[in-house]
XYZ file of C-alpha atoms in Angstrom:
657
model
C 0.000 0.000 0.000
C 1.087 3.525 -0.699
C -0.352 5.654 2.089
C 0.001 8.850 0.119
C 0.361 9.439 -3.590
C 0.090 13.170 -3.410
C 0.354 15.217 -0.268
C -0.047 18.831 0.678
C 0.529 19.663 4.316
C -0.098 23.306 4.980
C -0.821 25.907 7.559
C 1.338 24.660 10.415
C 0.834 26.942 13.378
C 2.319 26.606 16.838
C 1.234 28.957 19.575
C 3.318 28.680 22.720
C 4.492 30.739 25.657
C 1.426 31.752 27.619
C -0.676 29.225 29.514
C -4.337 29.135 28.486
C -6.909 28.132 31.091
C -10.591 28.116 30.290
C -10.117 28.971 26.627
C -12.257 28.013 23.633
C -10.709 26.622 20.471
C -12.454 26.417 17.119
C -11.721 23.977 14.315
C -13.382 23.948 10.894
C -13.663 21.331 8.201
C -11.943 22.138 4.883
C -15.283 23.158 3.357
C -16.115 25.263 6.471
C -19.448 23.479 6.972
C -18.433 21.694 10.182
C -17.400 23.701 13.233
C -15.910 22.054 16.314
C -15.663 23.984 19.562
C -13.306 22.637 22.211
C -13.693 24.123 25.673
C -10.839 23.579 28.108
C -12.492 24.720 31.292
C -12.427 22.694 34.502
C -13.853 19.887 32.387
C -12.802 19.354 28.754
C -15.794 19.329 26.387
C -16.460 19.471 22.674
C -19.446 20.451 20.569
C -20.189 20.342 16.850
C -22.211 22.419 14.406
C -23.035 21.415 10.838
C -24.203 24.011 8.310
C -24.394 26.447 11.254
C -26.784 24.131 13.081
C -25.751 22.548 16.385
C -25.762 18.747 16.141
C -23.691 17.885 19.228
C -24.036 19.874 22.446
C -21.048 20.255 24.805
C -19.984 16.705 25.646
C -17.489 15.611 28.287
C -14.271 13.796 27.371
C -11.732 12.569 29.922
C -9.380 9.782 30.946
C -8.760 8.686 34.535
C -5.985 6.411 35.781
C -5.729 4.291 38.904
C -2.718 6.308 40.103
C -4.861 9.442 40.305
C -3.751 11.076 37.058
C -6.456 12.538 34.837
C -6.702 13.861 31.302
C -9.367 16.426 30.504
C -9.908 17.636 34.075
C -8.423 20.875 35.450
C -5.893 20.985 32.644
C -4.044 24.024 31.336
C -3.213 24.332 27.650
C 0.484 25.035 27.144
C 0.580 24.916 23.377
C -1.734 24.800 20.380
C -0.625 23.153 17.141
C -2.596 23.246 13.903
C -2.063 21.746 10.501
C -3.988 20.720 7.415
C -3.618 17.639 5.252
C -4.760 17.035 1.689
C -3.625 13.679 0.364
C -4.881 10.604 -1.440
C -4.681 7.175 0.164
C -4.424 4.114 -2.051
C -6.179 1.189 -0.406
C -4.305 -2.107 -0.653
C -7.685 -3.883 -0.623
C -10.279 -1.376 -1.861
C -13.432 -2.209 0.075
C -15.298 0.890 -1.092
C -12.801 2.993 -3.035
C -9.304 2.405 -4.374
C -8.328 6.073 -4.081
C -9.519 7.823 -0.930
C -9.341 11.604 -0.618
C -7.986 12.279 2.865
C -8.427 15.976 3.593
C -8.769 17.409 7.075
C -7.834 20.214 9.439
C -6.317 19.314 12.788
C -5.728 21.005 16.113
C -3.625 19.541 18.903
C -3.825 20.985 22.405
C -0.899 20.124 24.673
C -1.693 20.300 28.379
C 0.476 20.892 31.413
C -0.036 17.367 32.742
C 1.881 15.676 29.925
C -1.062 14.818 27.721
C -2.645 16.193 24.581
C -5.988 16.064 22.818
C -6.096 15.959 19.014
C -9.143 16.882 16.937
C -9.591 16.399 13.211
C -12.350 17.924 11.116
C -13.192 16.381 7.751
C -15.909 17.494 5.362
C -17.942 14.481 6.507
C -17.079 14.107 10.161
C -15.021 14.815 13.247
C -12.691 12.701 15.367
C -10.651 13.145 18.527
C -8.106 11.143 20.494
C -5.961 11.506 23.588
C -2.177 11.258 23.555
C -0.147 10.728 26.726
C 3.549 11.248 27.446
C 3.855 9.858 30.960
C 7.308 8.380 30.399
C 8.376 4.743 30.579
C 6.388 1.888 32.043
C 2.668 1.258 32.147
C -0.477 2.850 33.501
C -3.874 1.452 34.390
C -6.812 3.243 32.786
C -9.586 3.274 35.363
C -12.231 4.838 33.122
C -12.827 6.974 30.070
C -15.563 9.552 29.729
C -16.840 9.942 26.181
C -20.266 11.551 26.176
C -22.344 12.283 23.098
C -25.015 14.853 23.906
C -27.294 15.408 20.939
C -29.222 18.631 20.526
C -32.664 17.056 20.411
C -34.602 13.840 20.794
C -32.943 12.282 17.749
C -33.951 9.109 16.010
C -31.448 6.345 16.821
C -30.671 2.891 15.464
C -28.765 0.888 18.051
C -27.659 -2.717 18.390
C -29.475 -4.112 21.406
C -26.686 -5.745 23.408
C -27.982 -7.940 26.237
C -24.921 -9.125 28.157
C -23.997 -6.710 30.945
C -20.489 -8.177 30.996
C -19.923 -7.194 27.349
C -19.670 -10.818 26.196
C -21.304 -10.618 22.805
C -21.149 -12.102 19.330
C -22.073 -8.616 18.051
C -25.046 -9.938 16.118
C -27.804 -7.931 17.791
C -30.713 -6.504 15.854
C -30.849 -2.754 15.400
C -33.631 -1.145 17.425
C -35.312 1.901 15.869
C -36.327 4.414 18.548
C -35.907 7.959 19.788
C -32.807 8.615 21.855
C -34.841 9.515 24.965
C -36.322 6.007 24.881
C -32.806 4.591 25.125
C -32.606 4.119 28.879
C -29.747 3.577 31.300
C -30.489 -0.149 31.316
C -29.582 -0.331 27.611
C -26.219 -0.426 25.926
C -25.128 -0.775 22.330
C -22.050 -1.768 20.422
C -20.758 0.599 17.779
C -21.439 1.823 15.157
C -24.374 3.828 16.536
C -26.684 5.688 14.122
C -28.575 8.857 14.920
C -30.523 11.377 12.849
C -31.521 14.877 13.934
C -34.998 16.291 13.459
C -33.663 18.285 10.494
C -32.413 15.116 8.781
C -28.680 15.259 9.549
C -27.443 11.652 9.733
C -24.579 10.710 12.043
C -22.621 7.615 13.033
C -20.675 7.231 16.281
C -17.786 4.793 15.980
C -14.059 4.435 16.683
C -10.850 3.752 14.783
C -7.199 2.849 15.300
C -8.138 0.685 18.267
C -5.108 -1.139 19.685
C -4.214 -2.359 23.181
C -7.487 -0.972 24.529
C -11.081 -2.201 24.889
C -14.004 -1.431 22.608
C -16.255 1.510 23.344
C -19.936 0.826 24.063
C -22.659 3.456 24.428
C -25.154 3.507 27.295
C -28.430 5.377 27.304
C -29.577 7.813 29.965
C -33.223 8.288 29.029
C -32.284 11.722 27.668
C -30.434 13.006 24.601
C -27.105 12.120 26.257
C -25.147 8.922 25.643
C -22.319 7.797 27.911
C -19.389 5.465 27.347
C -18.820 2.047 28.849
C -15.911 -0.354 28.454
C -15.172 -4.002 29.272
C -12.776 -4.286 32.168
C -9.640 -6.399 32.085
C -10.388 -10.057 32.828
C -8.236 -11.429 35.640
C -9.806 -14.849 36.084
C -12.151 -16.962 33.981
C -13.366 -20.538 33.794
C -14.018 -22.476 30.608
C -17.500 -23.993 30.613
C -17.588 -25.215 26.995
C -15.260 -25.493 24.025
C -16.002 -21.862 23.115
C -17.575 -20.339 26.201
C -16.018 -18.898 29.336
C -17.428 -17.697 32.622
C -15.681 -14.582 33.881
C -15.013 -14.892 37.608
C -12.859 -11.857 38.370
C -12.428 -8.459 36.758
C -9.739 -5.865 37.355
C -10.668 -2.386 38.621
C -9.465 -0.919 35.328
C -10.288 -1.160 31.620
C -6.710 -1.285 30.284
C -3.150 -1.732 31.449
C -1.125 -0.076 28.740
C 1.950 1.951 27.860
C 2.327 5.202 29.743
C 3.250 6.993 26.516
C 0.903 6.276 23.633
C -1.931 7.452 21.394
C -5.450 6.321 22.259
C -8.214 5.290 19.834
C -10.030 7.833 17.721
C -13.600 8.656 18.785
C -15.417 9.312 15.546
C -18.590 11.127 14.532
C -19.498 10.766 10.852
C -21.828 13.563 9.713
C -23.895 13.620 6.516
C -26.724 15.588 4.934
C -28.781 12.410 4.741
C -28.600 8.638 5.072
C -27.490 8.191 1.478
C -24.233 10.065 2.038
C -23.237 7.646 4.821
C -22.758 4.981 2.145
C -19.672 6.765 0.808
C -17.869 7.282 4.128
C -14.342 5.902 4.549
C -13.534 7.645 7.832
C -12.804 4.509 9.865
C -10.235 3.522 7.246
C -8.799 7.032 6.930
C -8.190 7.331 10.671
C -6.500 3.964 11.035
C -2.778 3.208 10.959
C -1.220 2.643 7.511
C -0.386 -0.846 6.328
C 2.664 -2.551 7.804
C 2.660 -5.109 4.979
C 5.232 -3.842 2.500
C 4.201 -6.127 -0.376
C 0.493 -6.920 -0.394
C 0.457 -8.480 -3.862
C -0.174 -11.946 -2.374
C -3.459 -10.826 -0.795
C -6.209 -12.090 -3.078
C -9.797 -11.102 -2.256
C -12.457 -13.333 -3.715
C -15.751 -15.160 -3.579
C -16.207 -18.268 -1.472
C -18.280 -21.421 -1.679
C -19.343 -21.778 1.957
C -20.631 -24.968 3.540
C -22.114 -24.219 6.959
C -25.301 -22.343 6.032
C -26.410 -25.134 3.721
C -25.329 -27.849 6.184
C -23.239 -29.667 3.531
C -26.630 -30.904 2.327
C -25.787 -31.473 -1.331
C -27.888 -33.834 -3.435
C -27.963 -35.575 -6.803
C -24.551 -37.117 -6.157
C -23.490 -40.789 -5.977
C -22.043 -40.520 -2.452
C -23.296 -39.698 1.017
C -23.044 -35.974 1.608
C -21.443 -34.725 4.781
C -18.223 -33.329 6.144
C -16.067 -35.626 4.069
C -13.595 -35.604 1.205
C -16.130 -36.349 -1.530
C -18.477 -33.565 -0.477
C -15.730 -30.968 -0.342
C -14.397 -32.018 -3.735
C -17.909 -31.296 -4.991
C -17.658 -27.796 -3.488
C -14.268 -27.368 -5.160
C -15.670 -28.485 -8.529
C -18.511 -25.997 -8.168
C -16.133 -23.181 -7.200
C -13.840 -23.977 -10.103
C -16.689 -24.111 -12.627
C -17.834 -20.606 -11.662
C -14.358 -19.166 -11.053
C -14.854 -18.709 -7.325
C -11.528 -18.233 -5.612
C -12.087 -20.159 -2.369
C -13.916 -22.859 -0.448
C -14.301 -22.509 3.326
C -14.337 -25.596 5.506
C -16.356 -24.500 8.504
C -16.916 -26.160 11.875
C -16.722 -29.947 11.718
C -13.751 -30.384 9.403
C -11.272 -30.942 12.252
C -10.869 -33.899 14.605
C -12.528 -31.864 17.356
C -13.316 -28.186 17.727
C -10.250 -27.758 19.941
C -7.928 -29.943 17.850
C -7.532 -28.184 14.528
C -4.186 -29.759 13.708
C -5.911 -32.907 12.422
C -8.899 -33.386 10.130
C -11.780 -35.672 11.005
C -11.632 -39.329 10.002
C -13.899 -38.820 6.962
C -11.851 -35.971 5.505
C -8.432 -36.277 3.891
C -7.370 -32.654 4.192
C -4.125 -33.170 2.281
C -5.887 -34.802 -0.658
C -8.530 -32.081 -0.674
C -5.956 -29.277 -0.774
C -4.014 -31.087 -3.497
C -7.202 -31.482 -5.535
C -8.278 -27.875 -4.986
C -4.869 -26.646 -6.116
C -5.297 -28.424 -9.454
C -8.619 -26.584 -9.842
C -7.148 -23.175 -8.911
C -9.306 -23.006 -5.780
C -7.923 -22.019 -2.377
C -8.948 -23.634 0.904
C -9.772 -21.558 4.000
C -10.070 -23.337 7.354
C -12.339 -22.496 10.279
C -11.002 -22.502 13.826
C -12.217 -21.540 17.261
C -10.283 -18.587 18.618
C -9.052 -20.225 21.829
C -7.128 -23.234 20.477
C -5.546 -20.832 18.007
C -4.678 -18.511 20.883
C -2.926 -21.257 22.838
C -0.899 -22.520 19.861
C -0.938 -19.661 17.377
C 2.400 -20.161 15.651
C 2.253 -23.957 15.608
C -1.242 -23.925 14.132
C -0.531 -21.341 11.453
C 2.777 -22.988 10.566
C 0.861 -26.230 10.073
C -1.853 -24.624 7.966
C 0.711 -22.827 5.812
C 2.657 -26.059 5.302
C -0.546 -27.783 4.185
C -1.118 -25.081 1.544
C -4.101 -23.427 3.213
C -4.841 -19.893 1.956
C -6.537 -18.428 5.004
C -8.325 -18.849 8.312
C -11.801 -18.093 9.583
C -11.465 -17.363 13.312
C -14.694 -17.694 15.261
C -16.533 -17.212 18.560
C -14.316 -14.586 20.191
C -17.457 -12.952 21.614
C -15.478 -10.399 23.602
C -14.244 -6.842 23.178
C -11.842 -6.337 26.080
C -8.204 -5.263 25.829
C -6.890 -8.820 25.626
C -9.204 -9.659 22.747
C -8.295 -6.489 20.845
C -4.643 -7.487 21.172
C -5.525 -11.027 20.087
C -6.990 -9.733 16.813
C -3.733 -7.964 16.032
C -1.587 -10.954 17.006
C -3.603 -13.194 14.687
C -3.461 -10.652 11.851
C 0.308 -10.294 12.148
C 1.032 -14.000 12.528
C -1.206 -14.771 9.546
C 0.437 -12.056 7.449
C 3.874 -13.447 8.277
C 2.729 -16.704 6.646
C 0.752 -15.067 3.820
C -2.593 -16.230 5.170
C -5.904 -14.390 4.827
C -8.131 -13.753 7.858
C -11.918 -13.673 8.231
C -13.081 -12.757 11.758
C -16.406 -14.168 12.994
C -18.091 -13.811 16.345
C -16.241 -10.522 16.121
C -16.693 -6.871 16.948
C -16.955 -4.269 14.173
C -14.003 -3.113 12.018
C -11.865 -0.483 13.724
C -9.053 -0.080 11.188
C -7.142 -3.346 11.586
C -7.929 -4.177 7.955
C -5.891 -1.152 6.855
C -2.871 -1.935 9.029
C -3.112 -5.624 8.083
C -4.947 -5.807 4.737
C -4.851 -9.618 4.889
C -7.787 -9.200 7.302
C -10.401 -9.248 4.571
C -13.689 -9.309 6.428
C -15.521 -9.288 9.738
C -18.839 -10.679 10.809
C -20.104 -8.521 13.695
C -23.526 -8.533 12.071
C -26.795 -10.410 12.359
C -26.368 -12.142 9.052
C -28.047 -14.687 6.829
C -27.107 -17.610 9.095
C -29.854 -16.529 11.496
C -32.486 -17.612 8.961
C -31.679 -21.155 10.069
C -33.336 -20.569 13.464
C -35.252 -17.268 13.442
C -37.499 -15.032 11.339
C -35.646 -11.810 12.216
C -33.580 -11.371 9.050
C -36.161 -9.368 7.164
C -35.742 -7.062 4.167
C -36.060 -4.133 6.587
C -33.070 -5.469 8.507
C -31.190 -5.967 5.239
C -31.628 -2.311 4.256
C -30.748 -1.064 7.742
C -27.256 -2.580 7.707
C -25.684 -0.409 4.952
C -26.387 2.696 7.063
C -25.264 1.227 10.391
C -22.876 -1.685 10.681
C -21.400 -1.390 7.177
C -20.341 2.231 7.704
C -17.565 0.866 9.957
C -16.083 -1.412 7.302
C -16.331 -4.793 5.544
C -19.286 -6.943 6.566
C -19.467 -10.713 6.146
C -23.257 -11.047 5.960
C -22.896 -14.253 3.855
C -25.553 -13.644 1.152
C -26.701 -15.869 -1.670
C -29.855 -17.749 -0.605
C -31.433 -19.629 -3.505
C -34.617 -20.588 -1.635
C -36.508 -17.353 -1.150
C -39.781 -16.435 0.514
C -42.259 -13.644 1.016
C -43.878 -12.744 4.338
C -46.517 -15.436 4.051
C -44.461 -18.544 3.390
C -41.179 -18.151 5.243
C -40.406 -21.050 7.526
C -37.380 -22.114 9.512
C -35.265 -25.044 8.351
C -31.781 -25.698 9.687
C -30.681 -27.985 6.844
C -32.611 -26.379 3.947
C -32.695 -22.713 4.991
C -34.380 -19.930 3.076
C -34.241 -16.139 3.038
C -36.948 -13.521 3.376
C -37.372 -11.328 0.331
C -36.891 -12.074 -3.326
C -34.105 -13.778 -5.232
C -33.236 -10.422 -6.805
C -32.956 -8.988 -3.283
C -30.291 -11.590 -2.438
C -28.400 -11.042 -5.682
C -28.332 -7.267 -5.170
C -26.422 -7.826 -1.932
C -23.356 -8.700 -3.998
C -23.215 -5.052 -5.074
C -24.683 -3.348 -2.005
C -22.809 -5.238 0.729
C -19.066 -4.684 1.050
C -16.823 -7.658 1.792
C -13.564 -8.521 0.008
C -14.255 -12.116 1.026
C -17.824 -12.630 -0.172
C -19.706 -15.853 0.503
C -21.998 -17.853 -1.727
C -23.859 -19.297 1.218
C -26.220 -21.758 -0.397
C -25.923 -25.348 -1.490
C -23.846 -25.874 -4.657
C -26.578 -28.261 -5.812
C -29.048 -25.366 -5.685
C -26.692 -23.055 -7.544
C -26.088 -25.667 -10.242
C -29.845 -25.993 -10.802
C -30.035 -22.298 -11.707
C -26.908 -21.587 -13.677
C -28.182 -18.266 -15.084
C -28.543 -16.719 -11.641
C -25.300 -18.289 -10.435
C -23.352 -16.947 -13.411
C -24.751 -13.505 -12.715
C -23.563 -13.648 -9.088
C -20.197 -15.159 -9.980
C -19.254 -12.242 -12.239
C -19.559 -9.740 -9.379
C -16.304 -8.250 -8.042
C -15.573 -8.133 -4.312
C -13.460 -4.959 -4.357
C -14.398 -1.578 -5.753
C -12.497 1.295 -7.331
C -15.334 3.793 -6.876
C -18.591 3.908 -4.936
C -21.430 6.349 -5.649
C -24.491 6.467 -3.409
C -27.664 6.768 -5.485
C -30.558 6.433 -3.038
C -30.872 5.538 0.582
C -32.986 5.692 3.701
C -32.129 3.516 6.672
C -34.598 0.674 7.056
C -36.370 1.597 3.813
C -34.252 1.237 0.668
C -30.741 1.531 -0.719
C -29.143 1.898 -4.157
C -25.459 2.239 -5.037
C -23.294 2.304 -8.152
C -19.777 0.898 -8.011
C -16.943 0.654 -10.490
C -14.414 -2.150 -10.816
C -11.947 -1.970 -13.658
C -13.777 -0.747 -16.752
C -17.236 -1.939 -15.695
C -19.956 -0.370 -13.571
C -22.294 -2.246 -11.249
C -25.566 -1.114 -9.695
C -27.397 -2.683 -6.770
C -30.720 -1.727 -5.177
C -32.804 -3.257 -2.384
C -36.041 -2.405 -0.591
C -37.824 -3.448 2.589
C -41.270 -5.057 2.472
C -42.594 -1.960 0.646
C -42.608 -2.237 -3.141
C -41.300 0.916 -4.789
C -39.874 2.514 -7.926
C -36.479 4.198 -8.002
C -35.047 6.385 -10.736
C -31.341 5.882 -11.404
C -29.561 8.698 -13.271
C -26.623 7.270 -15.218
C -24.557 10.440 -14.940
C -21.575 8.484 -13.614
C -21.010 6.625 -16.897
C -18.302 7.637 -19.324
C -19.227 8.675 -22.865
C -20.345 6.059 -25.346
C -22.812 3.197 -25.345
C -23.030 0.677 -22.532
C -24.446 -2.830 -22.506
C -26.538 -3.260 -19.355
C -27.434 -6.720 -18.090
C -29.887 -6.500 -15.188
C -31.313 -9.141 -12.858
C -34.637 -7.953 -11.479
C -37.746 -9.160 -9.714
C -39.974 -11.280 -11.907
C -43.571 -10.366 -12.592
C -44.685 -12.998 -10.055
C -42.081 -12.240 -7.373
C -44.751 -10.994 -4.963
C -46.221 -14.498 -4.902
C -43.147 -16.597 -5.665
C -40.108 -14.807 -4.247
C -37.606 -16.774 -6.337
C -39.095 -15.407 -9.562
C -36.634 -13.200 -11.421
C -35.712 -12.213 -14.932
C -32.497 -11.142 -16.632
C -32.767 -8.414 -19.244
C -30.310 -6.677 -21.558
C -30.423 -3.093 -22.767
C -28.189 -0.400 -24.242
C -27.787 2.783 -22.197
C -25.755 5.992 -22.431
C -24.363 8.578 -20.043
C -26.968 11.036 -18.795
C -29.894 8.707 -19.362
C -32.135 7.699 -16.488
C -33.622 4.311 -15.831
C -36.566 3.505 -13.599
C -36.383 0.259 -11.683
C -39.290 -1.539 -10.063
C -38.695 -3.301 -6.769
C -41.213 -5.838 -5.512
C -42.032 -6.199 -1.831
C -38.746 -7.341 -0.293
C -37.230 -6.976 -3.727
C -33.997 -6.066 -5.402
C -32.338 -5.107 -8.652
C -28.748 -5.342 -9.866
C -26.933 -4.710 -13.105
C -23.576 -5.011 -14.819
C -22.712 -2.270 -17.316
C -20.007 -2.947 -19.896
C -18.701 -0.396 -22.392
C -19.588 -1.292 -25.964
C -16.757 -1.339 -28.456
C -17.251 0.094 -31.939
């Protein structure tokens, strides 16, 4: 990765000499539409205005340590430093955009107690972080105050976390309410969506999170949110192969270096929901890649076994977690030019012994066979056996010829687990292995520092259709404006058995989705994941080769993303470019609707458009779809019809004369 291809750093200003106590400091975005006011009175606070309208009232920020030191309380500003940056970041793995404009203004306030606070203002958001210079050794962070006080009773979309000890798979549904209804007995994982009464859309999240726990937001029953953090675990007891009971917690949230930078606290700000779809702020604020040569990192599509329960049919052998079944997956992947097959839970001798395959699976023969078909194998593992034998396990996998790992069931967000993510990413990168994190918290920038980390779960995804009716089209069109704003999202789309409201039923071994087939296919454009699953049974895909071919041609990385339409929980439409081709994806909730797509993003000339859309009978038979071809030109507009729970997607290829 090249972190900067062109750079202009201007306006450096250092004001020193006199001590400022109780002063106000203003910071503006490059376009002057965002104003940040930092007040360094007895208590450090910040507030934000957007288009001259207050969107964040004065909100407390502070750090407290077990040795009595504090940041943000009774501090005196010794020095003010300002600078501006205007550069372009090239993403090693372009999740949303290959070239990311990174333009911001920054102010750094250095205090008398050997700490600083840094604020950055972008045209689409604001971020701040603490920096400490307490010398050598370590400190214990007792607490962090990070309030977000909104200026009214905003609408909020928040992930309803249940576990008061912060043990979570981060797969909660998003609750749609007003912020005042979000009481002190509720807490949410980030990202956290809010919208003001005037329609300004905002996302609270964090970035560059290392050696420190995740931030959670607690309600107060007012327009104020407060921060909460998992404490350091001192003692725990294993009660299952993947589950632990915490028996003792430390009186602090982190034990960390005395001199360091802390995570960015981030507020994305947009005119409307649609604009959130183009945000790259989590990526921009994260540390640059430490992988010098990322050419070995190959994003791709994956034939995935677990959702369909290895329940293939029409074959002359017994399906299951065995060599013959996985060769069938490999043959399917090869036929449709899918890059990988994942072997999920069950492939190994036991869930805690991942150094040996089960008796029905010859892992060496499978990898040899897959190699001849130009298909890579990715292996699932629980996090804890990998933690106890990280280097031995990854050395073994690399020696076998495995291409990556899917690490699962971490279900924690404390300091140790944050450090574990980085240890796994680094150890995997050292062996040129890809990483997919499941049972995981949201992206916080690790995928920029270690671009071999291709995707994260941290979402209530398609797998839940196997046991619940909660994965509705409304949920599907909520995610792009909430969870996906933080980064890549392994939702695992691709259901080939589809249903409307009336006929959905739960089946663990033959699962189905809610919404239309075209709704599922559109996810391959709308949802961002450089490791994108085809979740259904290869036998089902082979029965409908037209639909499967359409999915298989979709890229998993994007050079450009343009938001076309969007309203959280209602509908979404995006255009994306990869190479010379453009791709459009649109989805709706249970409300059928028409959307007009202006093709102003196309280059001059004629374009061949192949579109997969809801069939005329999709309202009654959700799997009904049709594929149509048309010629379009720049500046034209097309109107698309979305059935209830429907979708629409298209590939646009430049015609040659």
